[in-house]
mmCIF file of C-alpha atoms in Angstrom:
data_model
loop_
_atom_site.group_PDB
_atom_site.id
_atom_site.type_symbol
_atom_site.label_atom_id
_atom_site.label_comp_id
_atom_site.label_asym_id
_atom_site.label_seq_id
_atom_site.Cartn_x
_atom_site.Cartn_y
_atom_site.Cartn_z
ATOM 1 C CA MET W 1 29.628 -111.708 -48.742
ATOM 2 C CA ASN W 2 30.188 -115.274 -49.914
ATOM 3 C CA GLY W 3 32.190 -118.147 -48.549
ATOM 4 C CA GLY W 4 30.759 -121.076 -46.638
ATOM 5 C CA VAL W 5 32.382 -123.903 -44.743
ATOM 6 C CA CYS W 6 33.730 -126.691 -46.946
ATOM 7 C CA MET W 7 34.211 -130.096 -45.306
ATOM 8 C CA THR W 8 35.676 -131.998 -48.278
ATOM 9 C CA LYS W 9 39.260 -130.744 -48.241
ATOM 10 C CA PRO W 10 41.935 -133.075 -46.857
ATOM 11 C CA ARG W 11 43.293 -132.530 -43.374
ATOM 12 C CA LEU W 12 46.647 -130.761 -43.206
ATOM 13 C CA PRO W 13 48.678 -131.994 -40.212
ATOM 14 C CA ALA W 14 50.992 -128.992 -40.579
ATOM 15 C CA ILE W 15 48.327 -126.727 -39.066
ATOM 16 C CA GLU W 16 48.069 -128.828 -35.907
ATOM 17 C CA TYR W 17 51.825 -129.288 -35.638
ATOM 18 C CA ILE W 18 52.530 -125.568 -35.966
ATOM 19 C CA ARG W 19 50.078 -124.907 -33.138
ATOM 20 C CA GLY W 20 52.223 -127.114 -30.940
ATOM 21 C CA ILE W 21 55.435 -125.375 -32.002
ATOM 22 C CA SER W 22 53.822 -122.009 -31.320
ATOM 23 C CA MET W 23 52.853 -123.112 -27.814
ATOM 24 C CA LEU W 24 56.434 -124.246 -27.126
ATOM 25 C CA GLY W 25 57.694 -120.833 -28.174
ATOM 26 C CA VAL W 26 55.228 -118.901 -26.027
ATOM 27 C CA ILE W 27 56.231 -120.861 -22.934
ATOM 28 C CA GLY W 28 59.845 -120.093 -23.781
ATOM 29 C CA ILE W 29 59.115 -116.368 -23.921
ATOM 30 C CA HIS W 30 57.473 -116.424 -20.507
ATOM 31 C CA ILE W 31 60.209 -118.537 -18.931
ATOM 32 C CA GLY W 32 62.658 -116.055 -20.398
ATOM 33 C CA SER W 33 60.863 -113.223 -18.635
ATOM 34 C CA GLN W 34 61.408 -115.029 -15.323
ATOM 35 C CA TYR W 35 65.039 -115.795 -16.166
ATOM 36 C CA LEU W 36 65.744 -112.107 -16.806
ATOM 37 C CA GLY W 37 65.110 -111.545 -13.105
ATOM 38 C CA SER W 38 68.157 -113.604 -12.159
ATOM 39 C CA PRO W 39 71.291 -111.707 -11.053
ATOM 40 C CA VAL W 40 73.343 -112.346 -14.216
ATOM 41 C CA PRO W 41 71.217 -113.776 -17.033
ATOM 42 C CA ASN W 42 73.176 -115.260 -19.910
ATOM 43 C CA ALA W 43 72.602 -113.133 -23.013
ATOM 44 C CA ASN W 44 72.727 -116.143 -25.341
ATOM 45 C CA LEU W 45 70.149 -118.099 -23.365
ATOM 46 C CA THR W 46 67.992 -114.983 -23.210
ATOM 47 C CA ALA W 47 68.258 -114.814 -26.996
ATOM 48 C CA LEU W 48 66.994 -118.401 -27.221
ATOM 49 C CA TYR W 49 64.063 -117.702 -24.896
ATOM 50 C CA GLU W 50 63.121 -114.261 -26.145
ATOM 51 C CA ILE W 51 64.381 -113.803 -29.721
ATOM 52 C CA VAL W 52 64.375 -117.201 -31.432
ATOM 53 C CA THR W 53 60.802 -117.730 -30.155
ATOM 54 C CA ARG W 54 59.477 -114.403 -31.452
ATOM 55 C CA PHE W 55 57.538 -116.087 -34.243
ATOM 56 C CA ALA W 56 55.369 -117.900 -31.674
ATOM 57 C CA VAL W 57 52.502 -115.430 -31.254
ATOM 58 C CA PRO W 58 52.161 -114.029 -34.799
ATOM 59 C CA ILE W 59 52.525 -117.442 -36.457
ATOM 60 C CA PHE W 60 49.321 -118.456 -34.701
ATOM 61 C CA PHE W 61 47.519 -115.655 -36.526
ATOM 62 C CA PHE W 62 48.913 -117.134 -39.746
ATOM 63 C CA ILE W 63 47.546 -120.608 -39.074
ATOM 64 C CA SER W 64 44.275 -119.244 -37.650
ATOM 65 C CA ALA W 65 43.597 -117.417 -40.894
ATOM 66 C CA PHE W 66 44.815 -120.410 -42.878
ATOM 67 C CA GLY W 67 42.397 -122.716 -41.089
ATOM 68 C CA ILE W 68 39.462 -120.369 -41.621
ATOM 69 C CA PHE W 69 39.987 -119.765 -45.321
ATOM 70 C CA TYR W 70 41.143 -123.299 -46.101
ATOM 71 C CA ASN W 71 37.773 -124.612 -44.934
ATOM 72 C CA MET W 72 35.795 -121.904 -46.684
ATOM 73 C CA ASP W 73 33.946 -122.554 -49.936
ATOM 74 C CA PRO W 74 33.566 -119.279 -51.899
ATOM 75 C CA GLN W 75 30.687 -120.825 -53.839
ATOM 76 C CA LYS W 76 28.507 -121.183 -50.758
ATOM 77 C CA PRO W 77 26.730 -118.478 -48.734
ATOM 78 C CA PHE W 78 28.602 -117.144 -45.751
ATOM 79 C CA SER W 79 26.703 -116.403 -42.558
ATOM 80 C CA TYR W 80 28.580 -113.776 -40.556
ATOM 81 C CA ARG W 81 26.251 -114.279 -37.604
ATOM 82 C CA SER W 82 26.882 -118.016 -37.581
ATOM 83 C CA PHE W 83 30.628 -117.441 -37.936
ATOM 84 C CA ILE W 84 30.741 -115.054 -34.978
ATOM 85 C CA ARG W 85 28.628 -117.401 -32.891
ATOM 86 C CA ARG W 86 31.031 -120.287 -33.500
ATOM 87 C CA ARG W 87 34.117 -118.152 -32.889
ATOM 88 C CA ALA W 88 32.658 -116.629 -29.730
ATOM 89 C CA LYS W 89 32.204 -120.147 -28.391
ATOM 90 C CA ALA W 90 35.743 -121.106 -29.376
ATOM 91 C CA VAL W 91 37.519 -117.950 -28.188
ATOM 92 C CA LEU W 92 35.365 -115.515 -26.236
ATOM 93 C CA LEU W 93 33.881 -118.018 -23.775
ATOM 94 C CA PRO W 94 37.259 -119.549 -22.797
ATOM 95 C CA TYR W 95 38.729 -116.056 -22.631
ATOM 96 C CA MET W 96 36.142 -114.929 -20.086
ATOM 97 C CA VAL W 97 36.416 -118.145 -18.051
ATOM 98 C CA TRP W 98 40.212 -118.083 -17.879
ATOM 99 C CA SER W 99 40.310 -114.342 -17.190
ATOM 100 C CA LEU W 100 38.001 -114.669 -14.202
ATOM 101 C CA PHE W 101 39.874 -117.764 -13.056
ATOM 102 C CA TYR W 102 43.243 -115.978 -13.064
ATOM 103 C CA LEU W 103 41.859 -112.856 -11.418
ATOM 104 C CA TYR W 104 40.366 -114.928 -8.607
ATOM 105 C CA HIS W 105 43.414 -117.200 -8.325
ATOM 106 C CA ASP W 106 45.926 -114.339 -8.280
ATOM 107 C CA SER W 107 43.868 -112.344 -5.810
ATOM 108 C CA ILE W 108 44.315 -115.228 -3.368
ATOM 109 C CA LEU W 109 47.896 -116.193 -4.249
ATOM 110 C CA TYR W 110 49.266 -112.655 -4.175
ATOM 111 C CA HIS W 111 46.752 -111.181 -1.681
ATOM 112 C CA THR W 112 45.685 -108.450 -4.099
ATOM 113 C CA GLY W 113 41.920 -108.803 -3.818
ATOM 114 C CA PHE W 114 39.469 -109.222 -6.672
ATOM 115 C CA PRO W 115 39.234 -106.064 -8.835
ATOM 116 C CA ALA W 116 36.245 -103.747 -8.575
ATOM 117 C CA ILE W 117 33.701 -103.822 -11.388
ATOM 118 C CA PRO W 118 34.916 -100.714 -13.311
ATOM 119 C CA TYR W 119 38.518 -101.905 -13.211
ATOM 120 C CA LEU W 120 37.399 -105.456 -14.040
ATOM 121 C CA ALA W 121 35.711 -104.239 -17.227
ATOM 122 C CA ASP W 122 38.906 -102.437 -18.185
ATOM 123 C CA LEU W 123 41.009 -105.546 -17.570
ATOM 124 C CA LEU W 124 38.711 -107.729 -19.643
ATOM 125 C CA PHE W 125 38.474 -105.298 -22.549
ATOM 126 C CA PHE W 126 42.258 -105.021 -22.930
ATOM 127 C CA GLY W 127 43.136 -108.605 -22.067
ATOM 128 C CA ASN W 128 45.071 -107.683 -18.940
ATOM 129 C CA ALA W 129 43.631 -110.268 -16.541
ATOM 130 C CA LYS W 130 46.810 -112.291 -17.195
ATOM 131 C CA TYR W 131 49.821 -111.453 -19.306
ATOM 132 C CA HIS W 132 49.095 -114.003 -22.073
ATOM 133 C CA LEU W 133 45.353 -113.511 -22.551
ATOM 134 C CA TYR W 134 45.608 -110.424 -24.754
ATOM 135 C CA PHE W 135 46.221 -112.802 -27.673
ATOM 136 C CA LEU W 136 42.604 -114.004 -27.522
ATOM 137 C CA VAL W 137 41.385 -110.412 -27.556
ATOM 138 C CA ILE W 138 43.308 -109.655 -30.751
ATOM 139 C CA LEU W 139 42.135 -112.907 -32.303
ATOM 140 C CA PHE W 140 38.501 -112.123 -31.600
ATOM 141 C CA TRP W 141 38.900 -108.658 -33.121
ATOM 142 C CA PHE W 142 40.166 -110.407 -36.240
ATOM 143 C CA TYR W 143 36.979 -112.476 -36.225
ATOM 144 C CA ILE W 144 34.760 -109.442 -35.697
ATOM 145 C CA SER W 145 36.350 -107.747 -38.706
ATOM 146 C CA MET W 146 36.214 -110.838 -40.949
ATOM 147 C CA PRO W 147 34.195 -109.119 -43.706
ATOM 148 C CA LEU W 148 37.107 -106.697 -44.191
ATOM 149 C CA TRP W 149 39.744 -109.432 -44.425
ATOM 150 C CA TYR W 150 37.577 -111.515 -46.737
ATOM 151 C CA GLN W 151 37.034 -108.656 -49.148
ATOM 152 C CA ILE W 152 40.745 -107.841 -49.172
ATOM 153 C CA LEU W 153 41.668 -111.450 -49.916
ATOM 154 C CA ARG W 154 39.131 -111.681 -52.738
ATOM 155 C CA LYS W 155 40.799 -108.801 -54.558
ATOM 156 C CA ILE W 156 44.460 -108.765 -53.552
ATOM 157 C CA ASN W 157 47.243 -110.128 -55.763
ATOM 158 C CA PRO W 158 50.951 -110.812 -55.053
ATOM 159 C CA ILE W 159 51.882 -107.197 -55.808
ATOM 160 C CA GLY W 160 49.217 -106.076 -53.366
ATOM 161 C CA LEU W 161 50.696 -108.363 -50.724
ATOM 162 C CA VAL W 162 54.110 -106.775 -51.218
ATOM 163 C CA ILE W 163 52.566 -103.321 -50.809
ATOM 164 C CA LEU W 164 50.721 -104.559 -47.714
ATOM 165 C CA PHE W 165 53.993 -105.833 -46.268
ATOM 166 C CA PHE W 166 55.601 -102.400 -46.478
ATOM 167 C CA LEU W 167 52.469 -100.765 -45.064
ATOM 168 C CA GLN W 168 52.665 -103.227 -42.159
ATOM 169 C CA VAL W 169 56.319 -102.402 -41.536
ATOM 170 C CA GLY W 170 55.523 -98.678 -41.567
ATOM 171 C CA PHE W 171 52.518 -98.971 -39.254
ATOM 172 C CA ASN W 172 54.319 -101.200 -36.750
ATOM 173 C CA TYR W 173 57.391 -98.987 -36.797
ATOM 174 C CA PHE W 174 55.263 -95.930 -36.007
ATOM 175 C CA SER W 175 53.354 -97.750 -33.254
ATOM 176 C CA SER W 176 56.442 -99.263 -31.622
ATOM 177 C CA TYR W 177 59.293 -96.818 -32.235
ATOM 178 C CA ASP W 178 57.987 -93.314 -32.909
ATOM 179 C CA MET W 179 59.102 -91.501 -29.755
ATOM 180 C CA ASP W 180 56.998 -88.387 -30.397
ATOM 181 C CA PHE W 181 53.854 -90.529 -30.533
ATOM 182 C CA ILE W 182 54.866 -92.559 -27.469
ATOM 183 C CA ILE W 183 55.750 -89.480 -25.383
ATOM 184 C CA TRP W 184 52.512 -87.763 -26.431
ATOM 185 C CA THR W 185 50.518 -90.852 -25.430
ATOM 186 C CA TYR W 186 52.006 -90.965 -21.931
ATOM 187 C CA SER W 187 51.475 -87.218 -21.510
ATOM 188 C CA LEU W 188 47.699 -87.502 -21.893
ATOM 189 C CA GLU W 189 45.439 -87.266 -18.886
ATOM 190 C CA ASP W 190 44.078 -90.572 -17.638
ATOM 191 C CA SER W 191 41.079 -91.551 -19.718
ATOM 192 C CA PHE W 192 39.704 -94.439 -21.725
ATOM 193 C CA PHE W 193 41.215 -92.844 -24.838
ATOM 194 C CA LYS W 194 44.651 -92.922 -23.234
ATOM 195 C CA SER W 195 44.134 -96.582 -22.333
ATOM 196 C CA LEU W 196 43.201 -97.304 -25.939
ATOM 197 C CA LEU W 197 46.531 -95.869 -27.024
ATOM 198 C CA LEU W 198 48.635 -97.372 -24.226
ATOM 199 C CA TYR W 199 47.252 -100.873 -24.728
ATOM 200 C CA ARG W 200 46.998 -100.714 -28.525
ATOM 201 C CA LEU W 201 49.164 -103.843 -28.841
ATOM 202 C CA ASN W 202 46.656 -105.778 -26.732
ATOM 203 C CA TYR W 203 43.624 -105.475 -28.969
ATOM 204 C CA LEU W 204 44.396 -103.811 -32.301
ATOM 205 C CA PRO W 205 44.605 -106.483 -35.028
ATOM 206 C CA LEU W 206 46.264 -104.078 -37.458
ATOM 207 C CA HIS W 207 49.637 -104.903 -35.893
ATOM 208 C CA TYR W 208 49.299 -108.445 -37.243
ATOM 209 C CA ALA W 209 47.142 -107.835 -40.313
ATOM 210 C CA PHE W 210 49.805 -108.820 -42.834
ATOM 211 C CA VAL W 211 50.608 -112.209 -41.301
ATOM 212 C CA PHE W 212 46.879 -112.947 -40.925
ATOM 213 C CA LEU W 213 46.185 -112.059 -44.537
ATOM 214 C CA ILE W 214 49.183 -113.973 -45.866
ATOM 215 C CA GLY W 215 47.856 -117.042 -44.024
ATOM 216 C CA GLY W 216 44.443 -116.557 -45.583
ATOM 217 C CA TYR W 217 45.940 -115.962 -49.021
ATOM 218 C CA ALA W 218 48.027 -119.140 -48.790
ATOM 219 C CA ALA W 219 44.891 -121.129 -47.892
ATOM 220 C CA MET W 220 42.858 -119.667 -50.747
ATOM 221 C CA HIS W 221 45.683 -120.581 -53.167
ATOM 222 C CA ILE W 222 46.639 -123.808 -51.438
ATOM 223 C CA ASP W 223 47.781 -125.729 -54.538
ATOM 224 C CA GLU W 224 50.073 -122.929 -55.655
ATOM 225 C CA PHE W 225 51.320 -122.376 -52.100
ATOM 226 C CA LEU W 226 52.270 -126.023 -51.626
ATOM 227 C CA ARG W 227 53.877 -126.177 -55.071
ATOM 228 C CA ILE W 228 56.058 -123.165 -54.272
ATOM 229 C CA LEU W 229 57.117 -124.689 -50.961
ATOM 230 C CA LYS W 230 57.961 -127.979 -52.646
ATOM 231 C CA ASP W 231 59.856 -126.448 -55.579
ATOM 232 C CA HIS W 232 61.818 -123.952 -53.473
ATOM 233 C CA GLN W 233 62.636 -125.837 -50.292
ATOM 234 C CA LEU W 234 66.258 -124.709 -50.189
ATOM 235 C CA THR W 235 65.235 -121.085 -50.724
ATOM 236 C CA VAL W 236 62.607 -121.284 -47.973
ATOM 237 C CA SER W 237 65.161 -122.813 -45.596
ATOM 238 C CA LEU W 238 67.780 -120.170 -46.367
ATOM 239 C CA PHE W 239 65.160 -117.437 -46.024
ATOM 240 C CA SER W 240 64.232 -118.734 -42.581
ATOM 241 C CA PHE W 241 67.844 -119.111 -41.487
ATOM 242 C CA GLY W 242 68.751 -115.641 -42.760
ATOM 243 C CA SER W 243 65.758 -114.012 -41.052
ATOM 244 C CA ILE W 244 66.644 -115.355 -37.597
ATOM 245 C CA ILE W 245 70.270 -114.327 -38.103
ATOM 246 C CA ALA W 246 69.071 -110.798 -38.927
ATOM 247 C CA LEU W 247 66.851 -110.628 -35.823
ATOM 248 C CA LEU W 248 69.613 -111.991 -33.579
ATOM 249 C CA HIS W 249 72.073 -109.510 -35.072
ATOM 250 C CA TYR W 250 69.643 -106.710 -34.227
ATOM 251 C CA TYR W 251 69.383 -107.998 -30.637
ATOM 252 C CA TYR W 252 73.146 -108.271 -30.110
ATOM 253 C CA SER W 253 73.855 -104.940 -31.807
ATOM 254 C CA LEU W 254 71.437 -103.228 -29.410
ATOM 255 C CA MET W 255 73.344 -104.607 -26.433
ATOM 256 C CA ASP W 256 76.629 -103.571 -28.016
ATOM 257 C CA GLY W 257 75.113 -100.098 -28.153
ATOM 258 C CA GLY W 258 74.447 -100.063 -24.402
ATOM 259 C CA TYR W 259 70.990 -101.625 -24.152
ATOM 260 C CA THR W 260 70.244 -103.978 -21.282
ATOM 261 C CA GLN W 261 68.985 -107.459 -22.151
ATOM 262 C CA MET W 262 65.487 -106.383 -21.142
ATOM 263 C CA ASP W 263 65.596 -103.272 -23.319
ATOM 264 C CA ALA W 264 67.061 -105.250 -26.217
ATOM 265 C CA ILE W 265 64.324 -107.891 -26.274
ATOM 266 C CA ASN W 266 61.655 -105.207 -25.893
ATOM 267 C CA THR W 267 63.085 -103.523 -28.986
ATOM 268 C CA ALA W 268 63.980 -106.512 -31.184
ATOM 269 C CA HIS W 269 60.467 -107.939 -30.977
ATOM 270 C CA GLN W 270 58.068 -109.509 -33.454
ATOM 271 C CA LEU W 271 56.713 -106.142 -34.643
ATOM 272 C CA SER W 272 60.121 -104.832 -35.694
ATOM 273 C CA PRO W 273 60.886 -105.029 -39.440
ATOM 274 C CA GLN W 274 63.231 -107.952 -38.764
ATOM 275 C CA GLY W 275 60.570 -109.596 -36.608
ATOM 276 C CA ILE W 276 57.920 -109.375 -39.318
ATOM 277 C CA VAL W 277 60.262 -110.973 -41.848
ATOM 278 C CA TYR W 278 61.172 -113.686 -39.347
ATOM 279 C CA THR W 279 57.503 -114.495 -38.728
ATOM 280 C CA LEU W 280 56.861 -114.771 -42.467
ATOM 281 C CA ALA W 281 59.923 -116.973 -42.979
ATOM 282 C CA ALA W 282 59.107 -119.196 -39.974
ATOM 283 C CA SER W 283 55.514 -119.648 -41.182
ATOM 284 C CA PHE W 284 56.683 -120.886 -44.578
ATOM 285 C CA PHE W 285 59.518 -122.964 -43.113
ATOM 286 C CA PHE W 286 57.423 -124.876 -40.579
ATOM 287 C CA PHE W 287 54.636 -125.426 -43.103
ATOM 288 C CA MET W 288 57.199 -126.852 -45.513
ATOM 289 C CA ILE W 289 58.884 -129.024 -42.890
ATOM 290 C CA PHE W 290 55.650 -130.508 -41.596
ATOM 291 C CA THR W 291 54.112 -130.980 -45.043
ATOM 292 C CA TYR W 292 57.069 -132.712 -46.660
ATOM 293 C CA GLN W 293 58.303 -134.581 -43.563
ATOM 294 C CA HIS W 294 61.944 -133.498 -43.330
ATOM 295 C CA TYR W 295 62.323 -135.337 -40.018
ATOM 296 C CA PRO W 296 61.738 -138.869 -38.659
ATOM 297 C CA SER W 297 58.060 -139.788 -38.928
ATOM 298 C CA CYS W 298 58.211 -141.249 -35.414
ATOM 299 C CA LEU W 299 58.065 -137.639 -34.163
ATOM 300 C CA ASN W 300 54.609 -137.090 -35.659
ATOM 301 C CA PRO W 301 52.723 -138.485 -32.620
ATOM 302 C CA ILE W 302 54.629 -136.035 -30.418
ATOM 303 C CA PHE W 303 53.852 -133.090 -32.683
ATOM 304 C CA SER W 304 50.231 -134.220 -32.857
ATOM 305 C CA LEU W 305 50.022 -134.468 -29.053
ATOM 306 C CA LEU W 306 51.486 -130.975 -28.650
ATOM 307 C CA GLY W 307 49.156 -129.554 -31.280
ATOM 308 C CA ARG W 308 46.028 -131.231 -29.919
ATOM 309 C CA HIS W 309 46.627 -129.910 -26.412
ATOM 310 C CA SER W 310 48.299 -126.616 -27.343
ATOM 311 C CA TYR W 311 45.243 -124.449 -26.614
ATOM 312 C CA PHE W 312 44.745 -125.644 -23.042
ATOM 313 C CA ALA W 313 48.510 -125.764 -22.408
ATOM 314 C CA TYR W 314 48.822 -122.196 -23.656
ATOM 315 C CA LEU W 315 46.026 -121.028 -21.383
ATOM 316 C CA VAL W 316 47.168 -122.885 -18.257
ATOM 317 C CA HIS W 317 50.974 -122.576 -18.345
ATOM 318 C CA PRO W 318 51.154 -119.222 -16.448
ATOM 319 C CA LEU W 319 49.481 -120.996 -13.536
ATOM 320 C CA PHE W 320 52.429 -123.365 -13.239
ATOM 321 C CA ILE W 321 54.999 -120.652 -13.870
ATOM 322 C CA GLY W 322 53.510 -118.606 -11.040
ATOM 323 C CA HIS W 323 53.503 -121.430 -8.505
ATOM 324 C CA TYR W 324 56.917 -122.836 -9.415
ATOM 325 C CA THR W 325 58.657 -119.448 -9.375
ATOM 326 C CA LEU W 326 56.977 -118.583 -6.072
ATOM 327 C CA TYR W 327 58.342 -121.830 -4.658
ATOM 328 C CA LEU W 328 61.838 -120.909 -5.853
ATOM 329 C CA GLU W 329 61.570 -117.451 -4.312
ATOM 330 C CA ASN W 330 60.298 -118.766 -0.980
ATOM 331 C CA HIS W 331 63.218 -121.200 -0.787
ATOM 332 C CA GLY W 332 65.838 -118.692 -1.875
ATOM 333 C CA ILE W 333 66.654 -120.584 -5.072
ATOM 334 C CA ILE W 334 68.173 -118.419 -7.801
ATOM 335 C CA LEU W 335 66.969 -119.125 -11.320
ATOM 336 C CA THR W 336 70.296 -119.900 -12.968
ATOM 337 C CA ALA W 337 70.619 -120.885 -16.625
ATOM 338 C CA SER W 338 70.360 -124.621 -15.948
ATOM 339 C CA LYS W 339 67.477 -124.170 -13.514
ATOM 340 C CA SER W 340 65.597 -122.028 -16.031
ATOM 341 C CA VAL W 341 65.878 -124.820 -18.616
ATOM 342 C CA LEU W 342 64.610 -127.280 -16.010
ATOM 343 C CA LEU W 343 61.778 -124.886 -15.180
ATOM 344 C CA TYR W 344 60.850 -124.744 -18.866
ATOM 345 C CA VAL W 345 60.682 -128.536 -19.095
ATOM 346 C CA VAL W 346 58.665 -128.857 -15.876
ATOM 347 C CA VAL W 347 56.195 -126.139 -16.897
ATOM 348 C CA LEU W 348 55.770 -127.694 -20.342
ATOM 349 C CA LEU W 349 55.194 -131.193 -19.005
ATOM 350 C CA SER W 350 52.848 -129.920 -16.285
ATOM 351 C CA SER W 351 50.824 -127.956 -18.838
ATOM 352 C CA ILE W 352 50.525 -130.860 -21.273
ATOM 353 C CA LEU W 353 49.628 -133.299 -18.488
ATOM 354 C CA ALA W 354 46.993 -130.902 -17.167
ATOM 355 C CA ALA W 355 45.617 -130.536 -20.696
ATOM 356 C CA ILE W 356 45.369 -134.301 -21.170
ATOM 357 C CA LEU W 357 43.714 -134.900 -17.797
ATOM 358 C CA CYS W 358 41.279 -132.014 -18.196
ATOM 359 C CA ARG W 359 40.423 -133.145 -21.718
ATOM 360 C CA LYS W 360 39.566 -136.593 -20.356
ATOM 361 C CA PHE W 361 37.492 -135.045 -17.580
ATOM 362 C CA GLY W 362 35.789 -132.925 -20.203
ATOM 363 C CA SER W 363 34.829 -136.021 -22.144
ATOM 364 C CA MET W 364 32.649 -136.933 -19.145
ATOM 365 C CA VAL W 365 31.565 -133.338 -18.460
ATOM 366 C CA PRO W 366 31.425 -131.741 -21.942
ATOM 367 C CA TYR W 367 30.642 -128.277 -20.633
ATOM 368 C CA PHE W 368 34.012 -128.227 -18.887
ATOM 369 C CA ASN W 369 35.769 -128.524 -22.253
ATOM 370 C CA LEU W 370 33.394 -125.975 -23.722
ATOM 371 C CA CYS W 371 34.271 -123.417 -21.058
ATOM 372 C CA THR W 372 38.031 -124.041 -21.104
ATOM 373 C CA ILE W 373 38.854 -124.706 -24.773
ATOM 374 C CA GLY W 374 35.673 -123.775 -26.620
ATOM 375 C CA THR W 375 34.564 -127.244 -27.711
ATOM 376 C CA LYS W 376 32.687 -130.128 -26.121
ATOM 377 C CA LYS W 377 34.897 -132.719 -27.844
#
């Protein structure tokens, strides 16, 4: 296997900026989950929180793969051991630290007690210590299986990518919507095998293989990718606009058919055919927007700030959601539409401020940064 790290390629701000946008979307999804608990949630606001943001998790797999393969030189030797060591420091160490932190914190806040060792191992394996940490589990499985993705990207062509897209749609449709498979899974006796099936979305990278590979392919053909984005900006914009319209139409049509808002968002998700297309379109659209600056340049420092602190903000934001919503509950405050928007802003600002302060503290105590965001810088 070939492909070493190349340090001569120019920095692409779009990668950092998209990280920030992804973090904004993830917070929106989790605020939306809280808002759904209100007596009469507004379906349109729920759509903004839970449908428009559906690109947020899979687009990070796109830019993760892009970053890896963009900085890879196929002419230099690739050390899988060195790669895994670096990625374990960047992902696995923070994952373990934050998982244990949330388990200890929640055991005190909600009086649940710290889980016993066998159950703890199960929680850590499937990323269930907190509702957002499964993402790091999937990401690390992508890293573990890097030789597979590298070999695919060395040989695949545009026709192969089209075939892969349809295979992805078929696999995700079976995993998410095949009722015979789902009923059979729940009918199994409790076992580790049943847990593997029940929590397949928490660790199995195959659900996001296409978006990961398309990110890697774009990086390996960066000149062609950027030329296409530049020459077809209107098409990319219309593709993005059309894809979100299609996903929203799916969401509203489900509710017209009798689905609750909760059932609708759990059906019109990022693994649906419409969701996969939306992720692809959003990935291209944001890369185009941030590369060719179709907005005031004065916004760049804001996008840079969000991107730089997106990792910590992503990891810490459930802490603030938990405490703020508990405060609302204890004071009998109903999370109305306007209050949910305010909650979103407060959680976002709290998360970014915490990220900035902790990053500064980590500059004095480098191992703090290492444990929380995987780097001493």
